[in-house]
XYZ file of C-alpha atoms in Angstrom:
639
model
C 1.061 -15.412 35.152
C -1.522 -13.412 33.221
C -4.102 -15.138 31.024
C -7.328 -13.955 29.431
C -9.519 -15.719 32.045
C -7.479 -14.226 34.921
C -8.362 -10.650 33.934
C -11.477 -8.934 35.226
C -13.106 -7.071 32.321
C -15.191 -5.042 34.762
C -12.237 -3.806 36.831
C -10.457 -1.355 34.540
C -9.400 1.951 36.058
C -9.192 4.691 33.421
C -9.700 8.433 33.011
C -12.857 8.236 30.894
C -12.691 11.964 30.124
C -9.911 11.198 27.635
C -11.701 9.729 24.593
C -8.703 7.683 23.392
C -8.132 6.138 26.826
C -11.841 5.454 27.195
C -11.885 3.727 23.816
C -8.790 1.703 24.733
C -10.553 0.499 27.897
C -13.608 -0.444 25.834
C -11.441 -2.439 23.453
C -9.856 -4.273 26.378
C -13.264 -5.118 27.881
C -14.666 -6.191 24.509
C -11.856 -8.653 23.845
C -11.692 -10.000 27.381
C -15.351 -10.897 27.085
C -14.342 -13.223 24.229
C -11.397 -14.750 26.066
C -12.976 -15.173 29.477
C -12.281 -11.963 31.363
C -14.019 -12.989 34.604
C -10.957 -13.357 36.808
C -9.701 -11.324 39.756
C -6.977 -9.141 38.182
C -7.932 -5.584 37.321
C -6.125 -3.157 35.012
C -4.995 0.445 35.423
C -4.679 2.523 32.232
C -2.694 5.787 32.251
C -0.691 7.905 29.834
C 1.810 10.728 29.468
C 1.758 13.365 26.731
C 4.872 12.419 24.779
C 5.459 12.536 21.030
C 5.953 8.811 20.538
C 3.282 6.134 20.956
C 5.448 3.700 22.912
C 4.086 1.920 25.979
C 5.006 0.021 29.120
C 2.980 -2.937 30.387
C 3.642 -4.070 33.964
C 2.256 -7.417 35.133
C 2.202 -8.095 38.860
C 0.979 -11.049 40.852
C -2.503 -9.569 41.067
C -2.215 -6.335 39.068
C -1.843 -5.016 35.531
C -0.743 -1.536 34.451
C -0.746 -0.200 30.899
C 1.004 3.145 30.530
C 1.351 4.877 27.194
C 3.890 7.550 26.356
C 0.826 9.267 24.887
C -2.838 8.274 24.466
C -2.177 6.360 21.260
C 0.557 4.501 23.126
C -2.133 3.209 25.484
C -4.024 1.802 22.485
C -0.872 0.049 21.305
C -0.248 -1.332 24.787
C -3.784 -2.718 24.985
C -3.485 -4.445 21.616
C -0.020 -5.825 22.405
C -1.290 -7.224 25.699
C -4.321 -8.794 24.035
C -2.065 -10.402 21.476
C 0.100 -11.937 24.207
C -2.935 -13.626 25.740
C -4.352 -14.981 22.484
C -5.954 -12.328 20.243
C -4.924 -11.632 16.632
C -6.564 -9.525 13.887
C -5.767 -10.929 10.471
C -8.335 -9.222 8.249
C -10.963 -6.485 8.494
C -14.401 -7.209 9.879
C -15.630 -9.310 12.770
C -14.707 -12.584 11.045
C -11.055 -11.523 10.874
C -10.530 -11.559 14.658
C -9.139 -14.731 16.188
C -8.709 -15.864 19.785
C -6.377 -18.780 20.460
C -6.783 -19.828 24.125
C -4.014 -21.052 26.383
C -1.548 -18.168 25.997
C -0.122 -16.341 29.011
C 2.167 -13.480 29.985
C 4.647 -13.811 32.852
C 5.017 -11.237 35.602
C 7.380 -8.404 34.745
C 7.721 -5.073 32.981
C 7.456 -4.965 29.189
C 8.561 -1.888 27.272
C 8.044 -1.397 23.535
C 9.078 1.572 21.375
C 8.080 1.574 17.677
C 10.778 1.646 15.020
C 8.883 4.399 13.178
C 6.946 7.177 14.940
C 4.336 7.101 12.130
C 3.128 3.910 10.472
C 0.645 4.463 7.663
C -1.847 2.225 5.926
C -2.573 3.839 2.564
C -6.088 3.037 1.322
C -5.504 3.659 -2.357
C -8.842 3.316 -4.163
C -12.610 3.604 -3.909
C -13.170 -0.085 -3.197
C -11.122 0.255 -0.003
C -12.553 3.674 0.853
C -16.000 2.039 0.781
C -14.813 -0.217 3.632
C -12.870 2.478 5.484
C -14.441 1.727 8.863
C -13.382 -1.930 8.858
C -9.905 -1.104 7.542
C -9.432 1.651 10.121
C -10.341 -0.753 12.920
C -8.025 -3.448 11.551
C -5.162 -0.992 11.058
C -5.514 0.429 14.567
C -5.508 -3.019 16.157
C -2.363 -3.935 14.229
C -0.660 -0.752 15.481
C -0.730 1.357 12.362
C -1.327 4.870 13.694
C -2.085 6.772 10.496
C -4.540 6.291 7.611
C -3.944 7.873 4.203
C -7.027 8.236 1.975
C -5.275 8.166 -1.395
C -7.061 8.731 -4.701
C -6.446 6.190 -7.521
C -7.369 7.338 -10.120
C -7.769 11.033 -9.186
C -11.279 12.283 -8.440
C -13.086 15.098 -10.253
C -13.647 18.403 -8.447
C -17.196 19.011 -9.712
C -19.327 16.268 -11.213
C -22.393 18.452 -11.496
C -24.496 16.238 -9.237
C -23.629 13.000 -11.044
C -23.828 9.914 -8.852
C -21.245 7.169 -8.725
C -22.033 4.397 -11.228
C -23.029 1.010 -9.878
C -21.864 -1.335 -12.641
C -18.382 -2.378 -13.665
C -19.006 -1.206 -17.216
C -20.047 2.289 -16.132
C -17.156 2.653 -13.679
C -14.705 1.513 -16.343
C -16.107 4.100 -18.746
C -15.925 6.834 -16.083
C -12.243 6.103 -15.284
C -12.110 8.544 -12.363
C -11.982 8.229 -8.599
C -14.804 9.057 -6.188
C -12.838 9.869 -3.036
C -14.077 13.467 -3.041
C -17.687 12.326 -2.777
C -16.742 9.791 -0.100
C -15.200 12.568 2.030
C -18.175 14.831 1.378
C -20.451 12.111 2.772
C -18.294 10.450 5.451
C -15.544 12.944 6.247
C -16.900 13.956 9.650
C -17.319 10.312 10.692
C -13.862 9.409 9.391
C -12.293 12.218 11.411
C -14.235 11.328 14.556
C -13.416 7.610 14.347
C -9.745 8.338 13.729
C -9.508 10.762 16.650
C -11.034 8.405 19.200
C -8.473 5.777 18.183
C -5.601 8.250 18.368
C -4.982 7.974 14.612
C -3.800 10.754 12.323
C -5.063 11.206 8.751
C -3.637 11.982 5.336
C -5.634 12.928 2.263
C -5.133 13.429 -1.459
C -3.025 12.246 -4.366
C -2.128 13.602 -7.804
C -4.270 16.716 -7.345
C -2.175 19.603 -8.653
C -4.185 19.292 -11.922
C -7.330 19.526 -9.777
C -6.169 22.881 -8.442
C -5.019 24.231 -11.822
C -7.174 22.350 -14.320
C -6.302 22.181 -18.043
C -9.587 24.002 -18.758
C -7.846 27.214 -17.671
C -5.439 26.974 -20.602
C -7.647 28.867 -23.036
C -7.761 31.934 -20.767
C -4.315 31.633 -19.213
C -1.899 29.720 -21.450
C 1.040 31.297 -19.593
C 0.094 29.281 -16.495
C 1.046 26.061 -18.256
C 4.399 24.516 -19.208
C 6.437 25.232 -22.298
C 7.229 22.083 -24.281
C 8.889 22.013 -27.656
C 8.777 25.787 -27.773
C 5.023 26.171 -27.120
C 2.657 26.299 -24.130
C 0.995 22.963 -23.451
C -2.073 22.347 -21.242
C -0.986 18.807 -20.408
C 0.788 18.044 -17.143
C 1.475 20.410 -14.270
C 2.141 24.147 -14.508
C 4.681 26.944 -15.025
C 5.845 27.996 -11.568
C 7.517 31.112 -13.014
C 4.170 32.826 -13.730
C 3.396 35.276 -10.846
C -0.290 35.651 -11.806
C -0.764 31.925 -11.249
C 0.281 32.108 -7.604
C -2.824 33.932 -6.374
C -5.109 31.543 -8.274
C -3.288 28.520 -6.842
C -3.646 29.953 -3.326
C -7.410 30.391 -3.750
C -7.850 26.907 -5.157
C -5.736 25.378 -2.371
C -7.873 27.152 0.206
C -11.031 25.763 -1.421
C -9.492 22.259 -1.359
C -8.738 22.541 2.363
C -12.187 23.902 3.162
C -13.883 21.043 1.349
C -11.645 18.337 2.820
C -10.806 19.404 6.383
C -9.447 17.171 9.121
C -6.258 15.745 7.596
C -2.882 16.140 9.236
C -0.992 15.883 5.926
C -2.286 16.869 2.484
C -1.119 15.529 -0.859
C -1.532 17.700 -3.942
C 1.073 16.135 -6.198
C 1.823 16.836 -9.825
C 0.747 14.600 -12.692
C 1.711 10.924 -12.589
C 4.102 10.943 -15.528
C 7.707 10.023 -16.186
C 9.619 12.321 -18.496
C 8.622 15.778 -19.707
C 6.082 16.597 -17.024
C 7.424 20.022 -16.131
C 8.201 23.346 -17.831
C 11.025 24.377 -20.168
C 10.394 28.117 -20.352
C 13.351 30.497 -20.006
C 12.980 30.566 -16.214
C 11.855 27.018 -15.431
C 14.261 25.467 -17.911
C 17.111 26.359 -15.589
C 15.458 24.389 -12.758
C 15.260 20.629 -12.266
C 11.924 18.831 -12.155
C 12.470 18.415 -8.405
C 12.945 22.150 -7.915
C 9.839 22.986 -9.929
C 7.777 20.438 -7.995
C 8.999 21.719 -4.634
C 8.372 25.338 -5.656
C 4.740 24.401 -6.429
C 4.515 22.517 -3.114
C 5.898 25.516 -1.222
C 3.269 27.763 -2.792
C 0.487 25.449 -1.623
C 2.142 25.026 1.786
C 1.982 28.792 2.305
C -1.804 28.633 2.055
C -1.974 25.548 4.292
C 0.037 27.349 6.984
C -2.453 30.210 6.887
C -5.686 28.193 6.698
C -4.782 25.077 8.736
C -1.869 25.837 11.072
C -0.296 22.586 12.170
C -1.145 20.673 8.985
C 1.572 19.690 6.532
C 1.948 19.278 2.770
C 3.854 16.418 1.141
C 6.483 16.985 -1.545
C 6.528 13.855 -3.708
C 9.909 12.381 -4.685
C 8.842 10.082 -7.506
C 9.743 9.410 -11.149
C 11.460 12.612 -12.378
C 11.681 14.127 -8.896
C 13.641 11.381 -7.108
C 16.745 13.558 -7.025
C 16.602 16.006 -4.103
C 15.799 19.651 -4.926
C 18.207 22.488 -4.367
C 15.703 25.010 -2.997
C 14.629 25.100 0.657
C 11.339 23.437 1.632
C 8.943 25.398 3.844
C 8.755 24.247 7.461
C 5.344 22.625 6.942
C 6.523 20.566 3.941
C 7.405 16.897 4.402
C 9.258 14.753 1.894
C 7.463 11.694 0.533
C 9.951 9.317 -1.083
C 8.206 6.853 -3.436
C 10.601 4.339 -5.093
C 8.027 2.713 -7.358
C 10.367 1.181 -9.944
C 12.788 -0.318 -7.431
C 13.530 -4.054 -7.232
C 11.503 -5.918 -4.588
C 13.620 -9.054 -4.708
C 16.264 -7.155 -2.701
C 16.255 -4.757 0.215
C 16.299 -1.079 -0.689
C 19.935 -0.670 0.459
C 21.233 -4.043 -0.767
C 24.657 -3.456 -2.319
C 24.223 -6.622 -4.400
C 21.189 -5.178 -6.227
C 22.019 -3.515 -9.529
C 19.048 -1.173 -9.289
C 18.130 -0.330 -5.704
C 21.279 1.098 -4.233
C 22.443 3.378 -7.086
C 19.020 4.417 -8.382
C 16.998 4.695 -5.161
C 18.917 4.332 -1.910
C 21.610 6.860 -2.735
C 19.100 9.548 -3.868
C 17.034 8.738 -0.780
C 19.943 9.371 1.584
C 20.504 12.765 -0.052
C 16.792 13.551 0.363
C 16.923 12.540 4.017
C 19.746 15.021 4.503
C 17.593 17.873 3.177
C 14.561 17.177 5.371
C 15.199 17.149 9.140
C 13.795 14.674 11.661
C 10.035 14.428 11.682
C 9.672 15.406 8.010
C 10.913 12.382 6.069
C 8.207 10.004 4.862
C 8.465 6.896 2.686
C 5.648 5.728 0.424
C 6.230 2.013 -0.173
C 4.357 -0.420 -2.389
C 4.321 -3.730 -0.503
C 0.541 -4.159 -1.005
C 0.269 -2.553 -4.455
C -1.338 -5.105 -6.751
C -1.137 -2.661 -9.671
C 2.651 -2.641 -9.480
C 2.724 -6.410 -8.994
C 0.165 -7.085 -11.762
C -2.352 -8.538 -9.305
C 0.118 -10.750 -7.441
C 0.450 -10.598 -3.663
C 4.162 -10.995 -2.813
C 4.941 -12.138 0.717
C 8.071 -9.924 1.197
C 9.152 -12.323 3.951
C 12.805 -11.273 3.933
C 12.788 -7.940 2.096
C 10.329 -6.155 4.350
C 12.249 -6.346 7.656
C 15.506 -5.492 5.863
C 13.838 -2.467 4.276
C 12.454 -1.426 7.644
C 15.893 -1.674 9.235
C 17.451 0.438 6.474
C 14.784 3.133 6.555
C 14.716 3.253 10.362
C 18.489 3.608 10.551
C 18.216 6.557 8.141
C 15.825 8.357 10.489
C 12.579 7.960 8.528
C 9.706 9.441 10.519
C 6.784 7.861 8.672
C 6.647 4.601 6.725
C 3.582 4.039 4.570
C 2.282 0.956 2.753
C 0.115 1.470 -0.338
C -2.799 -0.932 -0.624
C -4.405 -0.781 -4.060
C -5.317 -3.276 -6.721
C -7.447 -4.885 -9.345
C -9.427 -7.222 -7.101
C -10.551 -7.797 -3.518
C -7.969 -9.226 -1.129
C -9.504 -12.666 -0.840
C -8.800 -13.850 2.662
C -6.345 -12.265 5.112
C -3.861 -9.829 3.499
C -0.581 -11.229 4.821
C 1.463 -8.513 3.086
C -0.353 -5.668 4.895
C -0.304 -7.505 8.245
C 3.398 -8.318 7.906
C 4.123 -4.696 6.975
C 2.439 -3.580 10.204
C 4.673 -5.933 12.191
C 7.854 -4.676 10.536
C 6.929 -1.010 10.850
C 6.320 -1.479 14.564
C 9.499 -3.529 15.039
C 12.121 -3.443 12.289
C 13.664 -6.556 13.889
C 10.435 -8.549 13.446
C 10.918 -12.315 13.240
C 9.393 -13.707 10.042
C 9.311 -17.250 11.426
C 7.456 -16.360 14.617
C 5.071 -13.925 12.957
C 4.216 -16.261 10.104
C 3.379 -19.011 12.607
C 1.236 -16.567 14.623
C -0.581 -15.351 11.505
C -1.295 -18.813 10.131
C -2.552 -20.093 13.498
C -4.935 -17.128 13.692
C -6.103 -17.613 10.091
C -6.788 -21.259 10.832
C -8.770 -20.220 13.899
C -10.910 -17.691 11.978
C -11.624 -20.199 9.219
C -12.390 -22.996 11.667
C -14.841 -20.658 13.401
C -16.457 -19.754 10.079
C -16.700 -23.378 8.977
C -18.241 -24.375 12.289
C -21.075 -21.963 11.510
C -21.528 -23.482 8.034
C -23.093 -26.906 8.425
C -22.889 -27.613 4.675
C -19.098 -27.232 4.480
C -17.113 -30.322 5.480
C -14.139 -29.933 7.817
C -10.663 -29.597 6.355
C -8.469 -32.713 6.207
C -6.174 -33.291 9.172
C -3.197 -32.926 6.814
C -3.580 -29.151 7.181
C -2.095 -29.392 10.639
C 1.394 -30.342 9.417
C 3.045 -29.486 6.156
C 6.361 -30.307 4.476
C 9.231 -30.453 6.949
C 6.823 -30.793 9.865
C 5.716 -27.142 9.903
C 2.115 -26.014 9.543
C 0.742 -26.403 6.031
C -0.159 -22.726 5.560
C 3.300 -21.717 6.818
C 4.843 -23.954 4.159
C 2.495 -22.403 1.600
C 3.717 -18.873 2.347
C 7.356 -19.972 2.313
C 7.046 -21.676 -1.069
C 5.077 -18.746 -2.449
C 7.711 -16.373 -1.098
C 10.470 -18.070 -3.056
C 8.341 -18.073 -6.223
C 7.647 -14.368 -5.792
C 11.356 -13.689 -5.275
C 12.041 -15.250 -8.667
C 9.282 -13.192 -10.289
C 10.502 -9.935 -8.734
C 14.213 -10.491 -9.470
C 15.153 -7.994 -12.217
C 18.828 -8.955 -12.615
C 20.456 -6.470 -15.001
C 17.365 -5.842 -17.148
C 17.253 -2.170 -18.069
C 14.033 -0.337 -17.099
C 11.524 0.256 -19.871
C 10.423 3.899 -20.148
C 6.901 4.410 -18.773
C 6.456 0.726 -17.883
C 6.132 -1.005 -14.536
C 8.819 -3.300 -13.215
C 7.047 -6.570 -14.096
C 6.690 -5.591 -17.733
C 10.404 -6.500 -17.967
C 12.626 -5.294 -20.790
C 14.479 -7.104 -23.557
C 17.855 -5.549 -22.750
C 20.174 -7.342 -22.418
C 18.786 -10.149 -24.556
C 20.561 -12.973 -22.726
C 18.951 -11.863 -19.467
C 15.488 -11.844 -21.014
C 15.926 -15.493 -22.049
C 17.078 -16.448 -18.547
C 14.264 -14.404 -17.006
C 11.629 -16.212 -19.082
C 12.899 -19.577 -17.798
C 12.954 -18.245 -14.231
C 9.356 -17.059 -14.569
C 8.220 -20.435 -15.840
C 9.705 -22.155 -12.785
C 8.022 -19.678 -10.451
C 4.681 -20.101 -12.245
C 4.920 -23.881 -11.891
C 5.530 -23.555 -8.154
C 2.542 -21.231 -7.714
C 0.364 -23.573 -9.789
C 1.283 -26.457 -7.482
C 0.232 -24.379 -4.478
C -3.148 -23.625 -6.053
C -3.940 -27.323 -5.920
C -3.140 -27.678 -2.215
C -6.183 -29.307 -0.619
C -5.087 -28.262 2.875
C -5.817 -24.601 2.123
C -8.989 -22.908 3.215
C -11.476 -21.796 0.579
C -10.355 -18.147 0.578
C -6.714 -19.195 0.372
C -7.459 -21.457 -2.599
C -9.440 -18.708 -4.315
C -6.487 -16.350 -4.000
C -4.053 -19.082 -5.062
C -6.099 -19.787 -8.213
C -5.885 -16.168 -9.319
C -2.191 -15.853 -8.530
C -1.408 -19.073 -10.411
C -3.261 -17.904 -13.531
C -1.574 -14.522 -13.400
C 1.913 -15.972 -12.949
C 1.272 -18.376 -15.845
C 0.178 -15.471 -18.053
C 3.306 -13.454 -17.250
C 5.610 -16.449 -17.738
C 4.146 -17.576 -21.067
C 3.870 -14.014 -22.356
C 7.533 -13.347 -21.636
C 8.483 -16.703 -23.162
C 6.561 -15.824 -26.330
C 8.171 -12.387 -26.494
C 11.620 -13.883 -26.048
C 10.957 -16.514 -28.706
C 9.583 -13.950 -31.147
C 12.712 -11.807 -30.756
C 15.197 -14.660 -30.763
C 14.089 -16.926 -33.551
C 13.854 -16.715 -37.307
C 10.222 -15.722 -37.623
C 9.983 -17.484 -40.959
C 11.313 -20.724 -39.461
C 8.420 -23.035 -38.675
C 9.967 -24.436 -35.473
C 10.643 -21.018 -33.992
C 7.261 -19.755 -35.040
C 5.529 -22.778 -33.516
C 7.387 -22.247 -30.236
C 6.262 -18.630 -30.096
C 2.666 -19.480 -30.980
C 2.540 -22.239 -28.370
C 3.693 -19.887 -25.605
C 1.331 -17.199 -26.861
C -1.614 -19.617 -26.758
C -0.726 -20.594 -23.176
C -0.626 -16.912 -22.179
C -4.030 -16.378 -23.778
C -5.445 -19.404 -21.934
C -4.178 -17.999 -18.640
C -5.729 -14.609 -19.451
C -9.051 -16.353 -20.097
C -8.760 -17.961 -16.644
C -8.180 -14.494 -15.143
C -11.307 -13.194 -16.877
C -13.260 -16.178 -15.539
C -11.973 -15.476 -12.013
C -13.055 -11.853 -12.355
C -16.523 -12.894 -13.445
C -16.921 -15.115 -10.380
C -15.102 -13.197 -7.639
C -14.451 -9.584 -8.603
C -16.738 -6.681 -7.716
C -17.676 -3.530 -9.673
C -15.740 -1.216 -7.328
C -12.460 -2.622 -8.704
C -13.388 -2.205 -12.376
C -11.743 1.187 -12.809
C -8.414 -0.589 -12.205
C -9.059 -4.219 -13.208
C -10.497 -3.490 -16.651
C -7.541 -1.340 -17.832
C -5.103 -3.908 -16.421
C -6.768 -6.710 -18.373
C -6.735 -4.585 -21.533
C -3.020 -4.009 -21.008
C -2.471 -7.763 -20.805
C -4.308 -8.249 -24.091
C -2.334 -5.376 -25.638
C 0.990 -7.025 -24.792
C -0.182 -10.244 -26.420
C -1.223 -8.322 -29.529
C 2.220 -6.708 -29.704
C 3.836 -10.133 -29.712
C 1.539 -11.292 -32.499
C 2.519 -8.187 -34.452
C 6.184 -9.210 -34.142
C 5.364 -12.430 -35.946
C 4.120 -10.455 -38.949
């Protein structure tokens, strides 16, 4: 039986000339020092040179062997072993590591093979890029093996020496990303830290306009799309213009030279639905997908010449979800991004009126075009922009998604983390995604219990260091139905989120996110408003749970205010549409719901003032303005 105290942290045999193996041994020693690590069992660490980062751990009576299918597999084996004997990493930074003593691992051979060869944490904004070191460490320990530095909003190629603003007001006014400057300053360190952990890197975002900027329109209008019979500098380019190809090659080369070190580059077209591509005589005969892939192929040609071995992603998103008809270059990977899907159901759920016909079926056709090792999925489980600041638990949907994507041969599954505020406390959604991407058969019950026990341990440790904070009540130890209180919290929240995310047969609104909801059909909008109110009430009850830790309550307060705003706003919109606006009763009903939505928005602003940080302003401020705009539109309906 292997326990943390039975292992000898000083007796680890490893080939220290391999930097990944050496780092894995250091991680093992570092954690054993926390859990005891003064016993009489040594460890032998070895690896093969395979493609997959699977591992085998063999526990003998007085021996331990960790063998990876490749060096990164050794890292995964070390972290899996540490988890079995009590270690868990629930959030970035030293305070997010927990050790629960008393766990053991029986003698035997343990073999694990990941469900996806690549598992990507997508750091989607400057606030997360600022903390890249902590997030990289956390991701590696939770067996992500790829980090994508994604730009939201897109950065500016040349700022003329301008420095990044420090205040929320200045960042909001700037409205651009600063990833380029982050890579200029930290790129070499990022690459080095990733390599010693056996991680790969991705870089970029919507950067086709960076390569062919609208400023070129005055000199070269023929490089830009035809819309309504005239050349237009907005959105993307005209792939039929031969003179553009040489310019695009030079600009792509400059992009690669400035941002070296990534394994996959993203230089996508503009983030727009409808009318983003060209209608000239040549392009008009091609689909948006074909035009986008033609542009990607042109850039991929330069990548193959400048950085052999690197790849370029073709984005299947909005207008380009249907597979193209032209052949992708060998160094082009597909990146399927089903942003407007329904997250109340699995991606392949036949019972969902949106997912299967609008996303899963196009995805399967895409997967047929791109062979093994070239199909990536860009999912949104931790995207607080899409979810309006909420943090859905995805307890049931995530493993079902993982099973569907894995069965379809997806090579890389990515999880976008981006939002309008800091993740207060441990980000369950990102941790749970890591579990499901490693093992598509992950057990939500077991993993939720493991997570909550570790969170309780980290908070107990933190509170023990704070003599002014009283201990939590004993009622935290058991919740409704006899399970742990935080486990019950996540279960109740999960059901509330399912109600919020359920789209029923509501038709998508053009150029709106899924939680903006539509008013078609009308009967569904009325039912949806009632469903939202029930979910908001459940989340409000959770916010008052005295068994939660401070960070959990802080998050719950924000989520409750946000859910209340969405519920009352939709109720007001429904009432304004449904009633006789001149009738005093109907008008009073609408105004009452509108006032409640405004009160909830004021609570969100108050939360921001107390807990938010300037780095999130470039996203949070526009999101709050959008909330106010929707309320103003409802008032306008009243006349």
